[in-house]
Amino acid sequence: MIKHICLRWFKEEDATALLEAVLIIPILITLLMGTFDLGFGIALNQKTITSSQIASDLVSRNKSVNAADIDSIITASRLTFEPYNLNEFGIDIASIEFDENGYPEVLWRETRDTTPNDDAVNSTATLGAAEGEGMVIVTVRYTYQPYFSSLFTDSFNLEEVAFSRGRRSPTVEWE
């Protein structure tokens, strides 16, 4: 009796499509949600790169900057992330000058909603060809929390560092 029921159940093909759908649809939905999160992650990474380059370019265009200039530059850098959440945005802007040995000395620094990136400053050691040359270093950090994949993974810390030389003067001074 049980043997006949099992054989009949294995030979039955009416519910095969339903069973296949039940097995495949969760996998397809998971792939769709993962693709959605991956797409947003890639877009936010590109925005992080663009944001750091915009801030670096705007600072390096000046001979000197003041607090109002830096506020405007940070606002322009933040606008790169529109329409995404700006609570996860942080920026560190540093103007450095090289000493006679080619080591960097921070002239001024503005850091908002993140920690200073001393590793980026230290990485420029011996890049100065002559005493008095300088560089602008901008670090942008953004924390991306995936919408759907948050059950499986933590947030991603996106970081981009942009280096630029002053266009009008060797260093960008603080007014």
N, CA, C and O atoms as a DFTB+ gen file, in Angstrom:
700 C
 N C O
     1  1       0.820      -1.191       0.000
     2  2       0.000       0.000       0.000
     3  2       0.871       1.264       0.000
     4  3       0.688       2.143      -0.843
     5  1       1.819       1.356       0.947
     6  2       2.688       2.520       1.021
     7  2       3.563       2.581      -0.228
     8  3       3.851       3.657      -0.751
     9  1       3.976       1.410      -0.691
    10  2       4.799       1.357      -1.892
    11  2       4.046       1.923      -3.087
    12  3       4.631       2.640      -3.899
    13  1       2.781       1.619      -3.208
    14  2       1.960       2.117      -4.312
    15  2       1.754       3.631      -4.221
    16  3       1.754       4.324      -5.239
    17  1       1.580       4.138      -3.005
    18  2       1.402       5.589      -2.812
    19  2       2.681       6.325      -3.188
    20  3       2.629       7.353      -3.864
    21  1       3.826       5.810      -2.756
    22  2       5.109       6.454      -3.076
    23  2       5.379       6.419      -4.572
    24  3       5.822       7.414      -5.147
    25  1       5.117       5.284      -5.205
    26  2       5.335       5.188      -6.652
    27  2       4.416       6.141      -7.409
    28  3       4.840       6.813      -8.350
    29  1       3.160       6.192      -6.992
    30  2       2.215       7.097      -7.645
    31  2       2.630       8.559      -7.432
    32  3       2.501       9.382      -8.339
    33  1       3.126       8.877      -6.240
    34  2       3.553      10.251      -5.951
    35  2       4.748      10.631      -6.815
    36  3       4.799      11.752      -7.320
    37  1       5.723       9.720      -7.004
    38  2       6.884      10.001      -7.843
    39  2       6.512      10.107      -9.313
    40  3       7.162      10.838     -10.060
    41  1       5.490       9.401      -9.738
    42  2       5.076       9.444     -11.146
    43  2       4.173      10.642     -11.443
    44  3       4.034      11.048     -12.597
    45  1       3.575      11.191     -10.420
    46  2       2.653      12.310     -10.594
    47  2       3.412      13.538     -11.082
    48  3       4.445      13.878     -10.505
    49  1       2.939      14.210     -12.117
    50  2       3.606      15.377     -12.692
    51  2       2.766      16.645     -12.625
    52  3       3.208      17.685     -13.113
    53  1       1.591      16.601     -12.050
    54  2       0.711      17.767     -12.020
    55  2       1.285      18.907     -11.163
    56  3       1.112      20.075     -11.510
    57  1       1.947      18.597     -10.081
    58  2       2.446      19.631      -9.172
    59  2       3.935      19.893      -9.349
    60  3       4.542      20.564      -8.513
    61  1       4.526      19.389     -10.399
    62  2       5.963      19.565     -10.607
    63  2       6.323      21.038     -10.772
    64  3       7.293      21.506     -10.177
    65  1       5.561      21.766     -11.563
    66  2       5.851      23.182     -11.789
    67  2       5.728      23.980     -10.493
    68  3       6.536      24.870     -10.228
    69  1       4.723      23.663      -9.693
    70  2       4.550      24.356      -8.416
    71  2       5.729      24.073      -7.485
    72  3       6.241      24.986      -6.836
    73  1       6.152      22.834      -7.419
    74  2       7.276      22.466      -6.572
    75  2       8.548      23.148      -7.039
    76  3       9.325      23.627      -6.214
    77  1       8.776      23.202      -8.330
    78  2       9.956      23.890      -8.858
    79  2       9.909      25.384      -8.539
    80  3      10.926      25.979      -8.183
    81  1       8.742      25.977      -8.664
    82  2       8.590      27.403      -8.355
    83  2       8.857      27.671      -6.877
    84  3       9.506      28.657      -6.528
    85  1       8.361      26.803      -6.019
    86  2       8.573      26.965      -4.582
    87  2      10.064      26.877      -4.248
    88  3      10.537      27.558      -3.337
    89  1      10.798      26.050      -4.972
    90  2      12.225      25.911      -4.711
    91  2      13.053      27.037      -5.328
    92  3      14.070      27.423      -4.751
    93  1      12.657      27.570      -6.466
    94  2      13.475      28.530      -7.202
    95  2      13.153      29.989      -6.860
    96  3      14.060      30.822      -6.857
    97  1      11.916      30.316      -6.579
    98  2      11.529      31.717      -6.342
    99  2      12.291      32.344      -5.173
   100  3      12.732      33.484      -5.318
   101  1      12.476      31.693      -4.039
   102  2      13.275      32.336      -2.973
   103  2      14.714      32.637      -3.408
   104  3      15.279      33.665      -3.034
   105  1      15.296      31.742      -4.194
   106  2      16.656      31.983      -4.686
   107  2      16.671      33.189      -5.618
   108  3      17.562      34.033      -5.528
   109  1      15.689      33.274      -6.512
   110  2      15.628      34.405      -7.445
   111  2      15.386      35.730      -6.716
   112  3      15.967      36.751      -7.084
   113  1      14.548      35.721      -5.705
   114  2      14.289      36.950      -4.934
   115  2      15.548      37.373      -4.180
   116  3      15.863      38.561      -4.103
   117  1      16.270      36.390      -3.623
   118  2      17.526      36.704      -2.931
   119  2      18.537      37.309      -3.893
   120  3      19.210      38.282      -3.551
   121  1      18.653      36.748      -5.087
   122  2      19.562      37.298      -6.091
   123  2      19.143      38.708      -6.505
   124  3      19.996      39.578      -6.682
   125  1      17.856      38.940      -6.658
   126  2      17.361      40.261      -7.026
   127  2      17.688      41.291      -5.955
   128  3      18.147      42.390      -6.267
   129  1      17.455      40.942      -4.698
   130  2      17.745      41.881      -3.606
   131  2      19.245      42.115      -3.469
   132  3      19.670      43.235      -3.187
   133  1      20.055      41.071      -3.665
   134  2      21.500      41.230      -3.627
   135  2      21.997      42.130      -4.746
   136  3      22.900      42.941      -4.542
   137  1      21.413      41.989      -5.921
   138  2      21.779      42.841      -7.054
   139  2      21.402      44.293      -6.775
   140  3      22.146      45.210      -7.122
   141  1      20.268      44.495      -6.161
   142  2      19.821      45.844      -5.781
   143  2      20.828      46.486      -4.830
   144  3      21.250      47.623      -5.042
   145  1      21.215      45.748      -3.771
   146  2      22.184      46.270      -2.805
   147  2      23.543      46.498      -3.436
   148  3      24.205      47.494      -3.145
   149  1      23.964      45.588      -4.295
   150  2      25.258      45.741      -4.967
   151  2      25.263      46.981      -5.858
   152  3      26.246      47.723      -5.889
   153  1      24.168      47.205      -6.579
   154  2      24.070      48.395      -7.431
   155  2      24.164      49.680      -6.633
   156  3      24.863      50.611      -7.035
   157  1      23.465      49.743      -5.503
   158  2      23.554      50.930      -4.649
   159  2      24.956      51.093      -4.078
   160  3      25.459      52.211      -3.975
   161  1      25.591      49.982      -3.708
   162  2      26.956      50.051      -3.178
   163  2      27.935      50.592      -4.202
   164  3      28.796      51.407      -3.871
   165  1      27.808      50.145      -5.443
   166  2      28.688      50.638      -6.505
   167  2      28.437      52.120      -6.765
   168  3      29.380      52.892      -6.935
   169  1      27.168      52.513      -6.796
   170  2      26.833      53.930      -7.019
   171  2      27.390      54.805      -5.895
   172  3      27.932      55.878      -6.161
   173  1      27.263      54.361      -4.652
   174  2      27.781      55.142      -3.522
   175  2      29.301      55.174      -3.514
   176  3      29.890      56.174      -3.102
   177  1      29.944      54.112      -3.955
   178  2      31.400      54.128      -4.049
   179  2      31.851      55.159      -5.085
   180  3      32.814      55.887      -4.848
   181  1      31.174      55.227      -6.214
   182  2      31.499      56.228      -7.234
   183  2      31.266      57.643      -6.698
   184  3      32.039      58.557      -6.987
   185  1      30.211      57.814      -5.928
   186  2      29.935      59.124      -5.341
   187  2      31.005      59.501      -4.315
   188  3      31.346      60.677      -4.183
   189  1      31.534      58.520      -3.592
   190  2      32.613      58.773      -2.641
   191  2      33.859      59.260      -3.371
   192  3      34.511      60.206      -2.928
   193  1      34.191      58.618      -4.482
   194  2      35.349      59.026      -5.280
   195  2      35.150      60.448      -5.806
   196  3      36.039      61.292      -5.688
   197  1      33.989      60.703      -6.383
   198  2      33.699      62.020      -6.949
   199  2      33.722      63.101      -5.879
   200  3      34.253      64.189      -6.102
   201  1      33.153      62.807      -4.729
   202  2      33.094      63.777      -3.640
   203  2      34.489      64.189      -3.176
   204  3      34.747      65.374      -2.966
   205  1      35.385      63.226      -3.018
   206  2      36.742      63.556      -2.566
   207  2      37.486      64.367      -3.626
   208  3      38.234      65.286      -3.292
   209  1      37.286      64.034      -4.891
   210  2      37.971      64.764      -5.957
   211  2      37.434      66.183      -6.105
   212  3      38.194      67.106      -6.395
   213  1      36.136      66.361      -5.910
   214  2      35.553      67.703      -5.979
   215  2      36.131      68.585      -4.870
   216  3      36.566      69.707      -5.131
   217  1      36.135      68.082      -3.639
   218  2      36.648      68.879      -2.515
   219  2      38.130      69.191      -2.709
   220  3      38.563      70.318      -2.469
   221  1      38.903      68.208      -3.140
   222  2      40.335      68.424      -3.356
   223  2      40.577      69.470      -4.437
   224  3      41.437      70.339      -4.289
   225  1      39.823      69.383      -5.512
   226  2      39.979      70.352      -6.603
   227  2      39.594      71.757      -6.167
   228  3      40.290      72.720      -6.490
   229  1      38.490      71.883      -5.435
   230  2      38.043      73.212      -5.006
   231  2      39.009      73.854      -4.015
   232  3      39.211      75.067      -4.056
   233  1      39.603      73.071      -3.136
   234  2      40.572      73.631      -2.192
   235  2      41.840      74.045      -2.920
   236  3      42.374      75.126      -2.669
   237  1      42.328      73.199      -3.819
   238  2      43.620      73.467      -4.467
   239  2      43.567      74.621      -5.462
   240  3      44.613      75.064      -5.937
   241  1      42.397      75.110      -5.782
   242  2      42.270      76.261      -6.699
   243  2      42.639      77.582      -6.033
   244  3      42.877      78.578      -6.716
   245  1      42.688      77.594      -4.718
   246  2      42.884      78.843      -3.970
   247  2      44.300      78.956      -3.420
   248  3      44.971      77.954      -3.172
   249  1      44.742      80.210      -3.233
   250  2      46.005      80.444      -2.534
   251  2      45.799      80.311      -1.033
   252  3      46.678      79.855      -0.302
   253  1      44.609      80.724      -0.591
   254  2      44.272      80.611       0.820
   255  2      42.771      80.406       0.952
   256  3      42.000      80.769       0.063
   257  1      42.369      79.821       2.070
   258  2      40.958      79.575       2.340
   259  2      40.632      80.038       3.755
   260  3      41.518      80.221       4.589
   261  1      39.352      80.221       3.999
   262  2      38.890      80.560       5.343
   263  2      37.728      79.628       5.696
   264  3      37.387      78.734       4.922
   265  1      37.135      79.837       6.846
   266  2      36.073      78.946       7.321
   267  2      34.871      78.942       6.385
   268  3      34.275      77.889       6.156
   269  1      34.504      80.097       5.841
   270  2      33.362      80.161       4.921
   271  2      33.654      79.389       3.634
   272  3      32.776      78.704       3.109
   273  1      34.887      79.498       3.123
   274  2      35.266      78.743       1.929
   275  2      35.166      77.245       2.181
   276  3      34.624      76.506       1.359
   277  1      35.685      76.806       3.306
   278  2      35.662      75.376       3.637
   279  2      34.229      74.885       3.807
   280  3      33.902      73.777       3.381
   281  1      33.367      75.697       4.426
   282  2      31.952      75.320       4.547
   283  2      31.325      75.116       3.172
   284  3      30.591      74.151       2.957
   285  1      31.613      76.019       2.251
   286  2      31.066      75.906       0.892
   287  2      31.618      74.676       0.175
   288  3      30.881      73.986      -0.529
   289  1      32.889      74.403       0.347
   290  2      33.512      73.241      -0.296
   291  2      32.928      71.945       0.257
   292  3      32.650      71.016      -0.500
   293  1      32.744      71.881       1.568
   294  2      32.160      70.685       2.180
   295  2      30.716      70.512       1.732
   296  3      30.273      69.388       1.494
   297  1      29.984      71.603       1.614
   298  2      28.611      71.526       1.110
   299  2      28.586      70.985      -0.311
   300  3      27.755      70.137      -0.636
   301  1      29.483      71.462      -1.156
   302  2      29.560      70.961      -2.534
   303  2      29.909      69.480      -2.550
   304  3      29.367      68.716      -3.349
   305  1      30.805      69.082      -1.676
   306  2      31.196      67.681      -1.591
   307  2      30.036      66.808      -1.100
   308  3      29.842      65.695      -1.590
   309  1      29.281      67.309      -0.150
   310  2      28.115      66.567       0.369
   311  2      27.018      66.434      -0.683
   312  3      26.329      65.417      -0.746
   313  1      26.863      67.464      -1.501
   314  2      25.810      67.437      -2.518
   315  2      26.021      66.318      -3.540
   316  3      25.082      65.918      -4.226
   317  1      27.231      65.825      -3.639
   318  2      27.508      64.713      -4.539
   319  2      26.683      63.485      -4.162
   320  3      26.333      62.684      -5.029
   321  1      26.371      63.334      -2.883
   322  2      25.665      62.154      -2.399
   323  2      24.137      62.255      -2.498
   324  3      23.435      61.297      -2.173
   325  1      23.629      63.377      -2.934
   326  2      22.182      63.485      -3.079
   327  2      21.697      62.435      -4.047
   328  3      22.379      62.208      -5.047
   329  1      20.614      61.799      -3.840
   330  2      19.587      61.880      -2.799
   331  2      19.785      60.906      -1.642
   332  3      18.835      60.627      -0.911
   333  1      20.978      60.389      -1.464
   334  2      21.231      59.411      -0.403
   335  2      21.349      60.087       0.952
   336  3      21.498      61.305       1.044
   337  1      21.280      59.276       2.005
   338  2      21.354      59.736       3.384
   339  2      22.717      60.387       3.657
   340  3      23.753      59.756       3.451
   341  1      22.722      61.622       4.111
   342  2      23.970      62.339       4.368
   343  2      24.455      62.191       5.816
   344  3      25.497      62.736       6.180
   345  1      23.699      61.455       6.639
   346  2      24.135      61.244       8.027
   347  2      25.364      60.352       8.102
   348  3      26.057      60.343       9.120
   349  1      25.644      59.607       7.047
   350  2      26.766      58.674       7.029
   351  2      28.010      59.273       6.384
   352  3      28.987      58.556       6.163
   353  1      28.000      60.560       6.078
   354  2      29.079      61.241       5.369
   355  2      30.061      61.869       6.348
   356  3      29.657      62.490       7.331
   357  1      31.350      61.706       6.076
   358  2      32.389      62.358       6.866
   359  2      33.507      62.808       5.942
   360  3      33.772      62.167       4.925
   361  1      34.165      63.910       6.292
   362  2      35.218      64.448       5.436
   363  2      36.360      64.978       6.293
   364  3      36.147      65.532       7.371
   365  1      37.575      64.796       5.787
   366  2      38.790      65.304       6.429
   367  2      39.603      66.005       5.346
   368  3      40.011      65.383       4.366
   369  1      39.834      67.306       5.530
   370  2      40.608      68.102       4.573
   371  2      41.857      68.598       5.287
   372  3      41.773      69.204       6.356
   373  1      43.016      68.337       4.689
   374  2      44.271      68.775       5.297
   375  2      45.146      69.427       4.237
   376  3      45.264      68.929       3.117
   377  1      45.756      70.546       4.606
   378  2      46.752      71.185       3.761
   379  2      48.098      70.956       4.429
   380  3      48.279      71.266       5.606
   381  1      49.038      70.410       3.670
   382  2      50.339      70.104       4.245
   383  2      51.438      70.837       3.491
   384  3      51.277      71.233       2.336
   385  1      52.561      71.004       4.185
   386  2      53.761      71.591       3.589
   387  2      54.933      70.678       3.928
   388  3      55.024      70.169       5.045
   389  1      55.820      70.473       2.976
   390  2      56.966      69.600       3.186
   391  2      58.126      70.380       3.774
   392  3      58.401      71.510       3.370
   393  1      58.809      69.759       4.737
   394  2      59.990      70.408       5.328
   395  2      61.229      70.110       4.477
   396  3      61.123      69.530       3.396
   397  1      62.404      70.511       4.975
   398  2      63.642      70.346       4.199
   399  2      63.994      68.882       3.942
   400  3      64.743      68.587       3.011
   401  1      63.468      67.961       4.750
   402  2      63.721      66.532       4.555
   403  2      62.638      65.843       3.738
   404  3      62.716      64.640       3.490
   405  1      61.624      66.604       3.317
   406  2      60.534      66.033       2.523
   407  2      59.413      65.430       3.339
   408  3      58.575      64.709       2.797
   409  1      59.381      65.710       4.643
   410  2      58.327      65.163       5.486
   411  2      57.192      66.171       5.639
   412  3      57.438      67.375       5.710
   413  1      55.954      65.689       5.691
   414  2      54.807      66.601       5.733
   415  2      54.564      67.207       7.104
   416  3      54.721      66.549       8.132
   417  1      54.178      68.476       7.095
   418  2      53.723      69.173       8.294
   419  2      52.350      69.740       7.971
   420  3      52.180      70.417       6.956
   421  1      51.382      69.474       8.814
   422  2      50.017      69.936       8.580
   423  2      49.940      71.435       8.856
   424  3      50.230      71.892       9.961
   425  1      49.540      72.198       7.824
   426  2      49.351      73.642       7.990
   427  2      48.010      73.923       8.647
   428  3      47.921      74.717       9.583
   429  1      46.981      73.275       8.156
   430  2      45.649      73.389       8.736
   431  2      44.864      72.138       8.361
   432  3      45.197      71.432       7.409
   433  1      43.821      71.886       9.130
   434  2      43.010      70.693       8.900
   435  2      41.582      70.969       9.336
   436  3      41.345      71.601      10.366
   437  1      40.639      70.491       8.549
   438  2      39.214      70.584       8.897
   439  2      38.624      69.183       8.775
   440  3      38.645      68.586       7.699
   441  1      38.102      68.665       9.875
   442  2      37.536      67.321       9.914
   443  2      36.115      67.401      10.428
   444  3      35.848      68.009      11.465
   445  1      35.199      66.777       9.687
   446  2      33.792      66.786      10.103
   447  2      33.196      65.389      10.016
   448  3      33.276      64.725       8.982
   449  1      32.604      64.964      11.106
   450  2      31.860      63.703      11.202
   451  2      32.699      62.469      10.874
   452  3      32.160      61.461      10.418
   453  1      33.987      62.536      11.098
   454  2      34.875      61.391      10.923
   455  2      36.139      61.633      11.739
   456  3      36.240      62.633      12.450
   457  1      37.081      60.739      11.641
   458  2      38.360      60.917      12.330
   459  2      39.410      61.404      11.330
   460  3      39.313      61.106      10.139
   461  1      40.395      62.138      11.797
   462  2      41.459      62.586      10.879
   463  2      42.205      61.386      10.276
   464  3      42.456      60.389      10.952
   465  1      42.545      61.507       9.009
   466  2      43.251      60.431       8.322
   467  2      44.756      60.720       8.339
   468  3      45.313      61.237       7.371
   469  1      45.392      60.380       9.444
   470  2      46.832      60.608       9.576
   471  2      47.640      59.686       8.672
   472  3      48.755      60.028       8.279
   473  1      47.092      58.523       8.338
   474  2      47.798      57.601       7.441
   475  2      48.014      58.230       6.065
   476  3      49.068      58.051       5.454
   477  1      47.020      58.963       5.583
   478  2      47.161      59.616       4.276
   479  2      48.232      60.694       4.325
   480  3      49.013      60.836       3.384
   481  1      48.277      61.450       5.409
   482  2      49.298      62.492       5.557
   483  2      50.682      61.849       5.621
   484  3      51.610      62.303       4.953
   485  1      50.819      60.801       6.416
   486  2      52.119      60.134       6.559
   487  2      52.565      59.447       5.272
   488  3      53.763      59.271       5.049
   489  1      51.623      59.061       4.431
   490  2      51.985      58.387       3.182
   491  2      52.655      59.325       2.182
   492  3      53.229      58.867       1.194
   493  1      52.588      60.622       2.427
   494  2      53.194      61.581       1.498
   495  2      54.645      61.889       1.849
   496  3      55.276      62.714       1.187
   497  1      55.183      61.240       2.876
   498  2      56.568      61.502       3.290
   499  2      57.512      61.300       2.115
   500  3      57.411      60.315       1.382
   501  1      58.417      62.229       1.948
   502  2      59.454      62.256       0.898
   503  2      58.890      62.530      -0.493
   504  3      59.606      62.351      -1.479
   505  1      57.648      62.952      -0.608
   506  2      57.104      63.317      -1.920
   507  2      57.441      64.751      -2.304
   508  3      57.411      65.100      -3.483
   509  1      57.758      65.573      -1.330
   510  2      58.102      66.957      -1.616
   511  2      59.496      67.057      -2.209
   512  3      60.473      66.631      -1.593
   513  1      59.584      67.618      -3.404
   514  2      60.888      67.750      -4.063
   515  2      61.710      68.883      -3.460
   516  3      62.940      68.845      -3.490
   517  1      61.034      69.890      -2.915
   518  2      61.740      71.034      -2.339
   519  2      61.000      71.513      -1.092
   520  3      59.790      71.328      -0.954
   521  1      61.742      72.117      -0.213
   522  2      61.139      72.674       0.993
   523  2      60.124      73.739       0.604
   524  3      60.376      74.550      -0.286
   525  1      58.983      73.734       1.269
   526  2      57.950      74.723       1.002
   527  2      56.881      74.253       0.037
   528  3      55.841      74.901      -0.077
   529  1      57.099      73.149      -0.664
   530  2      56.038      72.604      -1.509
   531  2      54.946      72.058      -0.615
   532  3      55.172      71.774       0.561
   533  1      53.775      71.916      -1.174
   534  2      52.672      71.444      -0.369
   535  2      51.726      70.548      -1.129
   536  3      51.930      70.228      -2.300
   537  1      50.685      70.155      -0.425
   538  2      49.695      69.256      -0.999
   539  2      48.402      69.389      -0.206
   540  3      48.414      69.709       0.983
   541  1      47.295      69.141      -0.880
   542  2      45.988      69.091      -0.231
   543  2      45.543      67.636      -0.229
   544  3      45.569      66.966      -1.261
   545  1      45.138      67.157       0.934
   546  2      44.683      65.769       1.073
   547  2      43.251      65.798       1.582
   548  3      42.962      66.378       2.629
   549  1      42.359      65.163       0.829
   550  2      40.951      65.101       1.217
   551  2      40.551      63.638       1.343
   552  3      40.736      62.850       0.415
   553  1      40.004      63.284       2.495
   554  2      39.489      61.937       2.730
   555  2      37.985      62.039       2.927
   556  3      37.509      62.795       3.774
   557  1      37.243      61.275       2.139
   558  2      35.787      61.212       2.290
   559  2      35.435      59.799       2.723
   560  3      35.896      58.819       2.137
   561  1      34.615      59.713       3.753
   562  2      34.156      58.410       4.245
   563  2      32.629      58.387       4.227
   564  3      31.961      59.365       4.563
   565  1      32.112      57.238       3.824
   566  2      30.659      57.046       3.804
   567  2      30.382      55.622       4.275
   568  3      31.019      54.675       3.815
   569  1      29.439      55.477       5.182
   570  2      29.061      54.163       5.682
   571  2      27.780      53.732       4.992
   572  3      26.732      54.360       5.146
   573  1      27.880      52.646       4.223
   574  2      26.730      52.135       3.471
   575  2      26.131      50.939       4.187
   576  3      26.805      49.933       4.407
   577  1      24.877      51.054       4.545
   578  2      24.134      49.961       5.158
   579  2      23.195      49.388       4.099
   580  3      22.226      50.050       3.726
   581  1      23.454      48.170       3.602
   582  2      22.586      47.589       2.574
   583  2      21.153      47.451       3.082
   584  3      20.919      47.209       4.267
   585  1      20.201      47.608       2.165
   586  2      18.798      47.521       2.534
   587  2      18.386      46.087       2.843
   588  3      17.831      45.814       3.907
   589  1      18.651      45.187       1.933
   590  2      18.178      43.821       2.063
   591  2      19.216      42.880       2.653
   592  3      18.867      41.955       3.388
   593  1      20.463      43.099       2.347
   594  2      21.525      42.189       2.791
   595  2      21.942      42.445       4.230
   596  3      22.858      41.786       4.723
   597  1      21.306      43.369       4.910
   598  2      21.705      43.703       6.277
   599  2      21.505      42.525       7.232
   600  3      22.087      42.502       8.317
   601  1      20.692      41.554       6.840
   602  2      20.534      40.360       7.666
   603  2      21.784      39.479       7.614
   604  3      22.066      38.728       8.548
   605  1      22.520      39.582       6.520
   606  2      23.663      38.701       6.302
   607  2      25.006      39.385       6.480
   608  3      26.013      38.716       6.715
   609  1      25.038      40.690       6.375
   610  2      26.313      41.403       6.429
   611  2      26.169      42.716       7.191
   612  3      25.071      43.257       7.323
   613  1      27.277      43.208       7.681
   614  2      27.291      44.502       8.358
   615  2      27.376      45.617       7.324
   616  3      27.352      45.368       6.119
   617  1      27.475      46.837       7.807
   618  2      27.618      47.971       6.901
   619  2      29.013      47.971       6.285
   620  3      29.941      47.348       6.800
   621  1      29.135      48.697       5.156
   622  2      30.406      48.819       4.453
   623  2      30.928      50.233       4.632
   624  3      30.190      51.202       4.453
   625  1      32.193      50.351       4.981
   626  2      32.819      51.662       5.118
   627  2      33.531      51.999       3.817
   628  3      34.553      51.397       3.486
   629  1      32.998      52.946       3.095
   630  2      33.593      53.391       1.842
   631  2      34.511      54.563       2.158
   632  3      34.130      55.464       2.905
   633  1      35.715      54.561       1.596
   634  2      36.668      55.627       1.851
   635  2      37.446      55.917       0.580
   636  3      37.871      55.006      -0.129
   637  1      37.622      57.188       0.307
   638  2      38.428      57.611      -0.837
   639  2      39.298      58.782      -0.409
   640  3      38.837      59.695       0.276
   641  1      40.554      58.744      -0.818
   642  2      41.497      59.807      -0.510
   643  2      41.934      60.445      -1.819
   644  3      42.335      59.750      -2.753
   645  1      41.857      61.769      -1.886
   646  2      42.293      62.511      -3.072
   647  2      43.464      63.413      -2.675
   648  3      43.427      64.091      -1.648
   649  1      44.487      63.404      -3.500
   650  2      45.676      64.229      -3.295
   651  2      45.753      65.227      -4.444
   652  3      45.530      64.871      -5.601
   653  1      46.068      66.468      -4.121
   654  2      46.261      67.450      -5.191
   655  2      47.280      68.495      -4.745
   656  3      47.492      68.719      -3.553
   657  1      47.889      69.112      -5.715
   658  2      48.851      70.192      -5.459
   659  2      48.136      71.515      -5.679
   660  3      47.190      71.588      -6.464
   661  1      48.578      72.557      -4.995
   662  2      47.993      73.877      -5.177
   663  2      48.196      74.368      -6.606
   664  3      49.262      74.177      -7.192
   665  1      47.185      74.988      -7.148
   666  2      47.283      75.479      -8.528
   667  2      47.947      76.841      -8.625
   668  3      48.703      77.106      -9.560
   669  1      47.663      77.706      -7.657
   670  2      48.179      79.082      -7.698
   671  2      49.373      79.308      -6.795
   672  3      50.089      80.299      -6.940
   673  1      49.589      78.399      -5.870
   674  2      50.706      78.538      -4.932
   675  2      51.141      77.137      -4.495
   676  3      50.378      76.179      -4.621
   677  1      52.336      77.025      -3.993
   678  2      52.810      75.699      -3.567
   679  2      51.975      75.093      -2.437
   680  3      51.804      73.876      -2.369
   681  1      51.460      75.945      -1.557
   682  2      50.618      75.476      -0.464
   683  2      49.334      76.300      -0.420
   684  3      49.288      77.426      -0.915
   685  1      48.304      75.730       0.174
   686  2      47.058      76.449       0.397
   687  2      47.042      76.854       1.855
   688  3      46.981      76.006       2.744
   689  1      47.096      78.155       2.098
   690  2      47.201      78.693       3.451
   691  2      45.801      78.925       4.038
   692  3      44.806      78.971       3.314
   693  1      45.754      79.070       5.379
   694  2      44.523      79.407       6.083
   695  2      44.530      80.885       6.376
   696  3      45.511      81.408       6.905
   697  1      43.440      81.580       6.037
   698  2      43.329      83.034       6.293
   699  2      42.966      83.306       7.723
   700  3      42.831      84.465       8.116
